[in-house]
XYZ file of N, CA and C in Angstrom:
756
model
N 21.981 -34.628 -75.927
C 22.518 -33.332 -75.608
C 21.275 -32.810 -74.724
N 20.023 -32.761 -75.518
C 19.308 -31.972 -75.030
C 18.610 -32.537 -73.564
N 18.405 -34.165 -73.698
C 17.923 -34.397 -72.583
C 19.213 -34.534 -70.594
N 20.515 -34.363 -71.736
C 20.782 -34.314 -70.504
C 21.042 -32.712 -69.912
N 20.794 -31.789 -70.938
C 20.661 -30.486 -70.392
C 19.139 -30.424 -69.654
N 18.597 -30.700 -69.985
C 17.025 -30.680 -69.514
C 17.154 -31.488 -67.961
N 18.040 -32.609 -67.618
C 17.967 -32.768 -66.531
C 18.853 -31.854 -65.576
N 19.847 -31.624 -66.125
C 20.756 -30.557 -65.177
C 19.836 -29.087 -64.640
N 19.088 -29.142 -65.919
C 18.072 -27.871 -65.417
C 17.291 -28.140 -64.161
N 16.518 -29.560 -64.656
C 15.823 -29.390 -63.383
C 16.399 -30.141 -62.458
N 17.640 -30.366 -62.071
C 18.590 -30.771 -60.867
C 19.050 -29.141 -60.201
N 19.452 -28.325 -61.117
C 19.625 -27.154 -61.222
C 18.299 -26.201 -60.292
N 17.159 -26.406 -60.586
C 15.978 -25.758 -60.225
C 15.556 -26.432 -58.864
N 15.725 -28.001 -58.537
C 15.739 -28.792 -57.393
C 16.602 -28.661 -56.487
N 17.935 -28.076 -56.592
C 19.278 -27.688 -55.593
C 18.525 -26.169 -55.324
N 17.897 -25.029 -55.833
C 17.323 -23.923 -56.037
C 16.647 -23.806 -54.428
N 15.664 -24.887 -54.561
C 14.433 -25.140 -54.094
C 15.049 -25.608 -52.388
N 15.653 -26.471 -52.442
C 16.269 -26.786 -51.662
C 17.194 -26.469 -50.631
N 17.855 -25.321 -51.332
C 18.612 -24.003 -50.343
C 18.091 -23.144 -50.063
N 16.263 -22.933 -50.654
C 15.281 -22.096 -50.224
C 14.792 -22.339 -49.099
N 14.646 -23.651 -49.200
C 13.907 -24.159 -47.759
C 14.609 -24.563 -46.598
N 16.112 -24.390 -46.832
C 16.877 -24.492 -45.813
C 17.062 -23.228 -45.104
N 17.054 -22.268 -46.189
C 17.289 -20.851 -45.796
C 15.834 -20.352 -45.069
N 14.536 -21.035 -45.219
C 13.226 -20.630 -44.737
C 13.422 -20.245 -43.471
N 12.496 -19.009 -43.185
C 12.397 -18.784 -41.896
C 11.270 -19.513 -41.192
N 11.198 -19.629 -39.887
C 10.066 -19.835 -39.314
C 8.318 -19.338 -39.426
N 8.312 -18.204 -39.814
C 7.102 -18.191 -40.173
C 6.697 -17.753 -41.306
N 6.339 -18.325 -42.296
C 5.773 -18.355 -43.445
C 4.723 -17.452 -44.020
N 4.069 -17.167 -43.068
C 2.926 -16.612 -43.901
C 2.143 -16.066 -42.805
N 1.249 -14.839 -42.973
C 0.544 -14.113 -42.042
C -0.940 -13.551 -43.179
N -2.168 -13.545 -42.344
C -3.219 -13.052 -42.818
C -4.367 -13.008 -42.199
N -5.410 -11.801 -42.860
C -6.299 -11.240 -42.143
C -7.909 -11.268 -42.895
N -8.734 -11.657 -42.605
C -9.930 -11.887 -43.050
C -11.054 -11.198 -42.166
N -12.026 -10.877 -42.904
C -13.283 -10.431 -42.031
C -14.427 -11.629 -41.832
N -14.614 -11.575 -40.656
C -15.596 -12.870 -40.119
C -16.805 -12.767 -41.104
N -17.531 -11.532 -40.867
C -18.677 -11.194 -41.273
C -19.524 -11.974 -42.618
N -18.462 -11.326 -43.514
C -18.298 -12.249 -44.902
C -17.176 -13.283 -45.625
N -16.613 -13.576 -44.720
C -15.264 -14.222 -44.940
C -14.548 -14.204 -45.691
N -14.378 -12.553 -45.899
C -13.366 -11.847 -46.996
C -11.836 -12.018 -46.510
N -11.138 -12.193 -47.657
C -9.499 -12.090 -47.235
C -9.266 -10.706 -47.524
N -8.926 -10.292 -46.311
C -8.516 -8.768 -46.643
C -7.229 -8.649 -47.081
N -6.189 -9.221 -46.385
C -4.783 -9.330 -47.122
C -3.905 -10.626 -46.256
N -2.917 -10.959 -47.355
C -1.825 -11.941 -47.077
C -0.320 -11.421 -47.183
N 0.644 -12.061 -46.661
C 1.797 -11.905 -46.865
C 2.756 -13.256 -46.647
N 3.202 -13.723 -47.747
C 4.264 -14.878 -47.607
C 5.532 -14.545 -47.667
N 6.344 -15.399 -46.699
C 7.760 -15.048 -46.553
C 8.297 -15.403 -48.070
N 9.307 -14.527 -48.525
C 10.438 -14.603 -49.612
C 10.619 -15.948 -49.784
N 11.289 -16.699 -49.166
C 11.262 -18.133 -49.566
C 10.288 -19.348 -49.699
N 8.967 -18.583 -49.506
C 7.760 -19.598 -50.101
C 7.703 -20.159 -51.157
N 7.733 -21.313 -51.416
C 7.477 -21.639 -52.698
C 6.189 -22.183 -53.065
N 5.546 -22.174 -54.217
C 4.158 -22.165 -54.297
C 3.340 -23.477 -53.531
N 4.388 -24.709 -53.787
C 3.423 -25.780 -52.528
C 2.777 -25.129 -51.027
N 4.208 -24.604 -50.668
C 3.612 -23.436 -49.050
C 2.754 -22.940 -49.484
N 2.500 -21.930 -50.258
C 1.410 -21.287 -50.537
C 0.052 -21.730 -50.730
N -0.160 -22.525 -51.585
C -1.183 -23.042 -51.440
C -1.767 -24.096 -50.373
N -0.856 -24.574 -49.752
C -1.215 -25.427 -48.749
C -1.282 -24.244 -47.299
N -0.473 -23.142 -47.400
C -1.331 -21.975 -46.554
C -2.567 -21.370 -46.443
N -2.493 -21.262 -47.877
C -4.058 -20.623 -48.208
C -5.057 -21.840 -47.915
N -5.072 -22.566 -48.204
C -6.108 -24.092 -47.973
C -6.469 -24.399 -46.942
N -5.470 -24.200 -45.802
C -5.784 -24.137 -44.472
C -6.148 -22.901 -44.097
N -5.978 -21.759 -44.634
C -6.570 -20.400 -44.382
C -8.406 -20.605 -44.576
N -8.330 -21.116 -45.900
C -9.726 -21.194 -45.930
C -10.427 -22.229 -45.287
N -10.291 -23.289 -44.636
C -10.568 -24.267 -44.020
C -11.120 -23.283 -42.599
N -10.158 -22.944 -42.102
C -10.346 -22.222 -40.611
C -11.404 -21.031 -40.956
N -11.519 -20.488 -42.188
C -12.404 -19.790 -42.147
C -13.941 -20.157 -42.256
N -14.103 -21.415 -42.562
C -15.410 -22.341 -42.931
C -15.723 -22.361 -41.029
N -14.575 -22.750 -40.265
C -15.288 -22.606 -38.774
C -15.259 -21.520 -38.179
N -14.927 -20.183 -38.875
C -15.273 -18.742 -38.040
C -16.423 -18.454 -38.137
N -17.420 -18.813 -38.635
C -18.744 -18.130 -38.812
C -19.481 -17.488 -37.640
N -18.928 -18.452 -36.628
C -19.251 -18.486 -35.348
C -18.456 -17.650 -34.343
N -17.544 -16.928 -34.955
C -16.013 -16.774 -34.073
C -16.779 -15.472 -33.102
N -16.083 -15.953 -31.944
C -16.440 -14.577 -30.757
C -15.123 -14.135 -30.362
N -14.954 -12.860 -29.726
C -13.785 -12.254 -29.235
C -12.670 -13.071 -28.671
N -11.567 -13.384 -28.974
C -10.469 -14.027 -28.415
C -10.889 -15.523 -29.263
N -11.752 -15.940 -29.896
C -12.074 -17.496 -30.310
C -10.601 -17.945 -30.951
N -10.375 -19.140 -30.867
C -8.727 -19.336 -31.409
C -9.226 -20.882 -32.496
N -8.451 -21.165 -33.411
C -8.355 -22.304 -33.872
C -7.066 -22.860 -34.542
N -6.822 -24.081 -35.013
C -5.271 -24.173 -35.748
C -5.911 -25.230 -36.930
N -5.203 -25.268 -37.999
C -5.159 -26.292 -38.676
C -3.761 -26.828 -39.508
N -3.692 -27.839 -39.869
C -2.447 -28.559 -40.647
C -2.551 -27.864 -42.147
N -1.307 -27.776 -42.382
C -0.883 -27.548 -43.686
C -0.834 -28.588 -44.532
N -1.830 -29.367 -45.432
C -1.462 -30.240 -46.277
C -0.393 -30.567 -47.373
N -0.523 -29.270 -47.715
C 0.968 -29.128 -49.046
C 1.947 -29.415 -48.135
N 2.252 -29.087 -46.942
C 3.913 -28.877 -46.274
C 3.488 -29.395 -44.925
N 4.683 -29.125 -44.377
C 4.672 -29.685 -42.731
C 4.056 -28.532 -41.894
N 3.650 -27.553 -42.063
C 3.548 -26.538 -41.133
C 2.232 -26.546 -40.502
N 1.690 -25.324 -39.915
C 0.350 -25.523 -38.924
C 0.088 -24.150 -38.975
N -1.086 -23.540 -39.009
C -2.028 -22.396 -39.268
C -2.775 -22.101 -38.219
N -1.997 -21.011 -37.683
C -2.886 -20.558 -36.283
C -3.706 -19.467 -36.599
N -5.084 -19.120 -35.860
C -5.883 -18.172 -36.237
C -6.477 -17.466 -34.486
N -6.678 -16.548 -34.375
C -7.203 -15.646 -33.266
C -8.402 -14.293 -33.853
N -9.330 -14.375 -33.096
C -10.160 -13.369 -33.497
C -9.952 -12.161 -32.422
N -10.088 -11.215 -33.136
C -10.281 -9.795 -32.214
C -10.569 -9.756 -31.267
N -10.759 -8.630 -30.478
C -11.418 -8.289 -29.115
C -12.996 -7.987 -29.799
N -13.047 -7.523 -31.369
C -14.291 -7.227 -31.522
C -15.374 -8.154 -32.202
N -14.343 -9.258 -32.510
C -14.748 -10.647 -33.041
C -15.167 -9.919 -34.851
N -14.512 -9.152 -35.166
C -14.627 -8.101 -36.475
C -13.881 -9.047 -37.448
N -12.585 -9.333 -37.099
C -11.443 -9.796 -38.198
C -10.793 -10.989 -37.304
N -10.504 -12.067 -37.978
C -9.670 -13.013 -37.364
C -8.383 -12.775 -38.333
N -7.109 -12.943 -37.580
C -5.764 -13.079 -38.389
C -5.070 -14.312 -38.022
N -4.221 -14.774 -38.974
C -3.797 -16.168 -38.719
C -2.261 -16.336 -39.184
N -1.421 -17.061 -38.653
C 0.142 -17.181 -38.707
C 0.422 -18.420 -39.345
N 1.129 -18.737 -40.497
C 1.344 -20.044 -40.867
C 3.037 -20.691 -40.350
N 3.028 -21.695 -39.728
C 4.628 -21.681 -39.420
C 5.076 -22.765 -40.040
N 6.492 -23.120 -40.476
C 6.773 -24.180 -41.257
C 7.108 -25.173 -40.111
N 7.730 -25.180 -39.165
C 7.720 -26.440 -38.039
C 6.904 -25.791 -36.659
N 5.395 -26.640 -36.784
C 5.016 -26.462 -35.596
C 5.609 -26.929 -34.128
N 6.487 -27.897 -34.398
C 7.425 -28.556 -33.510
C 8.102 -28.087 -32.397
N 8.632 -26.817 -33.491
C 9.736 -26.188 -33.007
C 9.136 -24.285 -32.929
N 7.866 -24.412 -33.200
C 7.520 -23.099 -32.931
C 5.970 -23.239 -31.940
N 6.327 -23.378 -30.386
C 5.020 -23.328 -29.560
C 3.769 -22.495 -30.200
N 2.698 -23.346 -29.688
C 1.489 -22.734 -29.909
C 1.311 -21.210 -29.141
N 2.168 -20.790 -27.991
C 1.765 -20.180 -26.922
C 2.673 -18.862 -27.904
N 3.806 -18.936 -28.395
C 4.627 -17.683 -28.992
C 3.206 -17.522 -30.202
N 2.857 -18.622 -30.922
C 1.996 -18.242 -32.210
C 0.615 -17.009 -31.466
N 0.091 -17.588 -30.373
C -1.035 -16.731 -29.847
C -0.656 -15.538 -29.523
N 0.766 -15.002 -29.137
C 1.366 -13.863 -28.594
C 1.512 -12.820 -29.878
N 2.426 -13.976 -31.147
C 2.482 -13.071 -32.342
C 0.830 -12.591 -32.349
N -0.126 -13.151 -32.754
C -1.391 -13.170 -33.299
C -2.108 -11.576 -32.522
N -2.103 -11.756 -31.100
C -2.559 -10.821 -30.504
C -2.001 -9.608 -30.455
N -0.662 -9.484 -31.125
C 0.215 -8.312 -31.367
C -0.130 -8.018 -32.586
N -0.105 -8.598 -33.692
C -0.410 -8.292 -35.119
C -1.903 -7.899 -34.933
N -3.020 -8.410 -34.196
C -4.090 -8.185 -34.513
C -4.644 -6.284 -34.001
N -3.613 -6.198 -32.758
C -3.683 -4.948 -32.294
C -3.106 -3.934 -33.290
N -1.909 -4.251 -33.975
C -1.312 -3.604 -35.189
C -2.380 -3.173 -36.146
N -2.814 -4.459 -36.730
C -4.118 -4.284 -37.516
C -4.966 -3.103 -37.338
N -6.015 -3.625 -35.913
C -6.863 -2.808 -35.773
C -6.579 -1.148 -35.904
N -5.050 -0.744 -34.858
C -5.117 0.264 -35.099
C -4.340 1.106 -36.045
N -3.876 0.466 -36.652
C -3.290 1.222 -38.572
C -4.521 1.390 -39.295
N -5.244 0.466 -38.818
C -6.746 0.647 -40.304
C -7.928 1.085 -39.548
N -8.173 0.740 -38.244
C -9.436 1.139 -37.954
C -10.708 -0.110 -37.915
N -11.734 0.156 -36.991
C -12.721 -0.522 -37.340
C -13.553 -0.433 -39.010
N -13.996 0.965 -39.025
C -14.758 1.060 -40.543
C -13.885 0.771 -41.737
N -12.931 0.831 -41.730
C -11.547 0.151 -42.869
C -11.996 -1.105 -42.826
N -11.750 -2.228 -41.664
C -11.970 -3.278 -41.604
C -12.941 -4.022 -42.414
N -14.332 -3.273 -41.744
C -15.689 -3.654 -42.363
C -15.913 -2.905 -43.592
N -15.117 -1.943 -44.517
C -15.711 -1.897 -45.746
C -14.842 -1.924 -46.673
N -13.426 -2.626 -46.172
C -12.821 -3.126 -47.365
C -12.874 -4.025 -47.915
N -12.585 -3.994 -49.845
C -12.617 -5.017 -50.264
C -11.604 -6.048 -50.103
N -11.923 -7.496 -50.919
C -11.322 -8.408 -50.550
C -10.081 -8.428 -51.077
N -8.965 -8.803 -50.464
C -7.428 -8.446 -50.598
C -6.990 -7.008 -50.777
N -7.789 -6.122 -50.635
C -7.478 -4.442 -50.661
C -6.167 -4.039 -49.714
N -6.280 -5.057 -48.414
C -5.500 -4.124 -47.654
C -3.836 -4.901 -47.471
N -3.732 -5.408 -48.663
C -2.358 -6.345 -48.613
C -1.422 -5.214 -48.361
N -1.606 -4.474 -49.084
C -0.369 -3.294 -49.352
C -0.341 -2.488 -48.223
N -1.610 -1.962 -47.742
C -1.545 -1.278 -46.409
C -0.626 -2.086 -45.456
N -0.641 -3.067 -45.358
C -0.521 -3.862 -44.289
C 0.766 -4.881 -44.360
N 1.322 -4.641 -45.746
C 2.634 -5.545 -46.075
C 3.989 -5.032 -45.189
N 3.944 -3.715 -44.601
C 5.395 -3.356 -44.077
C 5.110 -4.241 -42.517
N 3.638 -4.004 -42.038
C 3.375 -4.492 -40.632
C 3.846 -6.086 -40.902
N 3.346 -6.864 -41.609
C 3.257 -8.265 -41.582
C 4.757 -8.546 -41.858
N 5.066 -8.067 -42.709
C 6.685 -7.761 -42.736
C 7.653 -8.090 -41.377
N 7.450 -6.963 -41.083
C 8.130 -6.735 -39.669
C 8.008 -7.931 -38.404
N 6.564 -8.286 -38.232
C 6.059 -9.011 -37.317
C 6.316 -10.363 -37.687
N 6.725 -11.131 -38.959
C 7.379 -12.014 -39.357
C 8.796 -12.072 -39.163
N 9.212 -11.000 -39.337
C 10.799 -11.027 -39.149
C 10.852 -10.873 -37.873
N 10.414 -10.323 -37.202
C 10.659 -10.280 -35.470
C 10.497 -11.451 -34.784
N 9.303 -12.233 -35.234
C 8.708 -13.591 -34.804
C 9.440 -15.032 -34.985
N 10.459 -14.572 -36.362
C 11.648 -15.740 -36.548
C 12.591 -15.963 -35.625
N 12.771 -15.092 -34.745
C 13.853 -15.583 -33.608
C 12.777 -16.175 -32.536
N 12.054 -17.299 -32.577
C 11.232 -18.009 -31.407
C 11.864 -18.095 -30.365
N 13.470 -17.969 -29.748
C 13.729 -18.610 -28.651
C 13.631 -17.239 -27.887
N 14.114 -16.142 -28.292
C 13.459 -14.878 -27.767
C 12.197 -14.754 -27.115
N 11.386 -15.219 -28.017
C 9.857 -14.495 -27.522
C 9.409 -15.781 -26.765
N 10.081 -16.943 -27.046
C 9.446 -17.919 -26.203
C 10.194 -18.085 -24.572
N 11.112 -16.988 -24.546
C 11.749 -17.376 -22.992
C 10.948 -15.979 -22.404
N 10.223 -15.119 -23.243
C 9.680 -13.954 -22.725
C 8.219 -14.466 -22.338
N 7.914 -15.336 -23.252
C 6.461 -15.897 -22.511
C 6.491 -16.854 -21.577
N 7.602 -17.805 -21.189
C 8.180 -18.294 -20.149
C 8.073 -17.343 -19.051
N 8.707 -16.381 -18.891
C 9.058 -15.389 -17.675
C 7.503 -14.664 -17.616
N 6.509 -14.555 -18.748
C 5.167 -13.871 -18.385
C 4.555 -14.933 -17.653
N 4.556 -16.375 -18.126
C 3.227 -17.590 -17.801
C 3.838 -17.291 -16.135
N 5.365 -17.532 -15.631
C 5.896 -18.154 -14.438
C 5.492 -16.462 -14.009
N 5.518 -15.504 -14.097
C 5.019 -14.216 -13.234
C 3.585 -14.282 -13.002
N 2.761 -14.646 -13.664
C 1.389 -15.431 -13.803
C 1.299 -16.384 -12.637
N 2.195 -17.247 -12.943
C 1.569 -18.384 -11.810
C 1.978 -17.495 -10.568
N 3.465 -16.940 -10.618
C 3.487 -16.375 -8.787
C 2.324 -15.962 -8.409
N 1.957 -14.716 -9.064
C 0.917 -14.074 -8.965
C -0.276 -14.687 -8.390
N -1.089 -15.938 -8.987
C -1.610 -16.932 -8.668
C -1.215 -17.305 -6.944
N -0.255 -17.773 -7.236
C 0.202 -18.478 -5.612
C 0.102 -17.221 -4.888
N 0.858 -16.060 -4.855
C 0.484 -15.050 -4.179
C -1.089 -14.882 -3.503
N -1.690 -14.592 -4.642
C -3.138 -14.765 -4.414
C -3.646 -15.721 -3.263
N -3.475 -16.923 -3.614
C -3.756 -18.275 -3.257
C -3.181 -17.797 -1.204
N -2.069 -17.504 -0.973
C -1.436 -17.116 -0.015
C -2.269 -16.040 0.915
N -2.476 -15.173 0.010
C -2.995 -14.108 0.779
C -4.554 -14.077 1.101
N -5.096 -15.107 0.267
C -6.736 -15.596 0.765
C -6.570 -16.331 1.792
N -5.566 -17.527 2.049
C -5.253 -18.284 3.363
C -4.527 -17.709 4.203
N -4.116 -16.124 4.356
C -3.888 -15.438 5.234
C -4.971 -15.031 5.878
N -5.991 -14.264 5.019
C -7.149 -13.871 5.285
C -8.139 -14.622 6.040
N -7.966 -15.725 5.729
C -9.168 -16.856 5.967
C -8.523 -17.365 7.493
N -6.932 -17.342 7.641
C -6.664 -17.645 9.135
C -6.934 -16.203 9.808
N -6.451 -15.575 9.152
C -7.418 -14.026 10.322
C -8.734 -14.339 10.792
N -9.260 -14.317 9.817
C -10.973 -14.945 10.470
C -11.146 -15.893 11.261
N -10.251 -16.931 10.946
C -10.075 -18.231 11.841
C -9.788 -17.672 13.296
N -8.564 -16.811 13.337
C -8.105 -16.329 14.749
C -8.914 -15.345 15.327
N -9.829 -14.681 14.547
C -10.745 -13.378 15.087
C -11.811 -14.259 15.724
N -12.040 -15.622 15.318
C -13.294 -16.343 15.710
C -12.994 -17.227 16.840
N -11.484 -17.492 16.796
C -10.986 -18.506 18.116
C -11.089 -17.062 19.307
N -10.731 -16.015 19.147
C -10.541 -14.980 19.966
C -11.993 -14.634 20.108
N -12.643 -14.431 19.742
C -14.272 -14.247 20.243
C -14.808 -15.356 20.887
N -14.344 -16.664 20.427
C -14.847 -17.752 21.392
C -13.765 -17.575 22.585
N -12.717 -17.590 22.397
C -11.818 -17.412 23.911
C -12.590 -16.565 24.963
N -12.647 -15.165 24.223
C -13.507 -13.967 25.303
C -14.754 -14.329 25.686
N -15.461 -14.908 25.311
C -16.543 -15.409 25.487
C -16.660 -16.394 26.460
N -15.691 -17.582 26.218
C -15.182 -18.846 27.219
C -14.961 -18.084 28.516
N -13.841 -16.848 28.510
C -13.577 -15.776 29.695
C -14.973 -15.340 30.519
N -15.725 -14.852 29.556
C -16.785 -13.894 30.050
C -17.567 -15.299 31.111
N -18.066 -16.242 30.493
C -18.554 -17.145 30.904
C -18.010 -17.780 32.648
N -16.314 -18.215 32.109
C -15.985 -18.683 33.262
C -15.697 -17.633 34.560
N -15.711 -16.062 34.460
C -15.603 -15.152 35.119
C -17.270 -14.867 36.019
N -18.154 -15.365 35.019
C -19.540 -15.538 35.484
C -19.861 -16.684 36.760
N -19.085 -17.800 35.989
C -19.310 -19.052 37.135
C -18.698 -18.725 38.088
N -17.310 -18.194 38.095
C -17.040 -17.535 39.243
C -17.355 -16.844 40.589
N -18.431 -15.974 40.160
C -19.061 -15.055 40.810
C -20.217 -15.960 41.112
N -20.666 -16.581 40.325
C -21.930 -17.660 41.171
C -21.138 -18.465 42.355
N -20.039 -18.971 42.364
C -19.587 -19.981 43.087
C -19.018 -19.093 44.331
N -18.815 -18.114 44.241
C -18.023 -17.082 45.052
C -19.694 -16.814 46.283
N -20.326 -16.464 45.225
C -21.845 -16.145 45.972
C -22.871 -17.463 46.591
N -22.275 -18.541 45.782
C -23.397 -19.757 46.495
C -22.342 -20.182 47.745
N -20.775 -20.043 47.816
C -20.014 -20.162 48.879
C -20.666 -19.415 50.416
N -20.534 -18.066 49.946
C -21.395 -17.048 50.826
C -22.415 -17.305 51.304
N -23.544 -18.113 50.644
C -24.820 -18.493 51.122
C -24.812 -19.890 52.321
N -24.215 -20.541 51.759
C -23.822 -21.758 52.500
C -23.000 -21.574 53.677
N -21.836 -20.732 53.746
C -21.340 -19.906 54.787
C -22.212 -19.604 55.697
N -23.432 -18.574 55.386
C -24.169 -18.030 55.901
C -25.327 -18.993 56.723
N -25.789 -19.636 55.910
C -26.578 -20.761 56.297
C -25.992 -21.495 57.276
N -25.100 -22.120 57.019
C -24.519 -22.861 58.204
C -24.245 -22.158 59.704
N -23.876 -21.208 59.731
C -23.864 -20.043 60.860
C -25.289 -19.960 61.093
N -26.183 -19.769 60.552
C -27.615 -19.983 61.105
C -28.454 -21.340 61.672
N -27.767 -22.689 60.824
C -28.052 -23.516 61.731
C -26.904 -23.472 63.241
N -26.042 -23.419 63.275
C -25.064 -23.324 64.099
C -25.651 -22.494 65.272
N -26.149 -21.029 64.786
C -27.083 -19.874 66.369
C -28.235 -21.017 66.422
N -28.957 -21.696 65.774
C -30.084 -22.139 65.911
C -29.611 -23.704 67.261
N -28.593 -23.970 66.935
C -28.563 -25.025 67.646
C -27.561 -24.721 68.828
N -26.838 -23.723 69.068
C -26.608 -23.248 69.815
C -27.698 -22.556 70.949
N -28.468 -22.166 70.491
C -29.346 -21.359 70.989
C -30.764 -22.504 71.556
N -30.617 -23.900 70.663
C -31.654 -24.504 71.449
C -30.823 -25.336 72.596
N -29.475 -25.606 72.412
C -28.817 -26.239 73.712
C -28.570 -25.741 74.926
N -28.514 -24.115 74.673
C -28.770 -23.223 75.751
C -29.791 -23.205 76.837
N -30.813 -23.522 75.621
C -32.317 -23.360 76.222
C -32.509 -24.506 77.105
N -31.998 -26.026 76.339
C -32.327 -27.176 77.002
C -31.380 -27.388 78.490
N -29.916 -26.581 78.452
C -29.260 -26.440 79.923
C -30.064 -25.448 80.616
N -30.532 -24.530 80.158
C -31.128 -23.252 80.886
C -32.608 -24.305 81.906
N -33.227 -25.292 81.027
C -34.264 -25.640 81.343
C -34.214 -26.296 82.953
N -32.798 -27.490 82.386
C -32.540 -28.150 83.342
C -31.846 -27.966 84.325
N -31.258 -26.923 84.438
C -30.848 -26.476 85.809
C -31.893 -24.952 86.080
N -33.028 -24.664 86.059
C -33.764 -23.587 86.741
C -33.998 -24.362 88.046
N -34.555 -25.802 88.101
C -34.826 -26.014 89.512
C -33.834 -26.281 90.633
N -32.812 -26.350 90.387
C -31.442 -25.994 90.862
C -31.515 -24.739 91.490
N -31.629 -23.741 90.386
C -31.506 -22.257 90.578
C -32.541 -21.975 91.394
N -33.803 -22.441 91.614
C -34.790 -22.302 92.693
C -34.365 -22.341 93.963
N -33.717 -23.593 94.071
C -33.405 -24.166 95.606
C -32.127 -23.335 96.048
């Protein structure tokens, strides 16, 4: 009977764990750590997280902290959760004072761009609520209480991946359209410069054509004047010869 009761107890625990996993939300973990001394300042787990998940997320958090010693503003990293099927994403804040991390249960259904959006918002909330001085002087795990509401609200908000993913997609499309518009404006400006260059070249060619035309008219007049001079000289010579031949007859 004892054996049967023990088996029923184990089966009941397994059923509860399976039910908890089925009801588990996408975001299972949030954390904040100081880069300078790698002190973990605050952590928060989803209420359905089991011990194996907690150990897995904390282990992945520790692995990321080992890589974060030379983190710079906007530094990013990620690590697999060995004891679960999840993934940890990390982001350094704008001052490279702290890194914030998020643990997701299903990386395949939680896009990295959404995780990074979550971390950017979470980092701003942490800094605005605590301030740089507190973050620099806080003792390890001393801010879990202060940040508990912020972390739970952030986890609850981002459990609806679809809504945030659509927002991110729209934002990316807007950024892409901005890039296309900037390229088009650049091309228009380049075309305008090209048109101005063509206009200047056309003006220069027109000026040269006018100059050539004036020179042609002057040359034509010079040729006509020279021809008149030649004809006048030729006529004078002919007249002189005729007069010379006619003079004996005139004397007679």
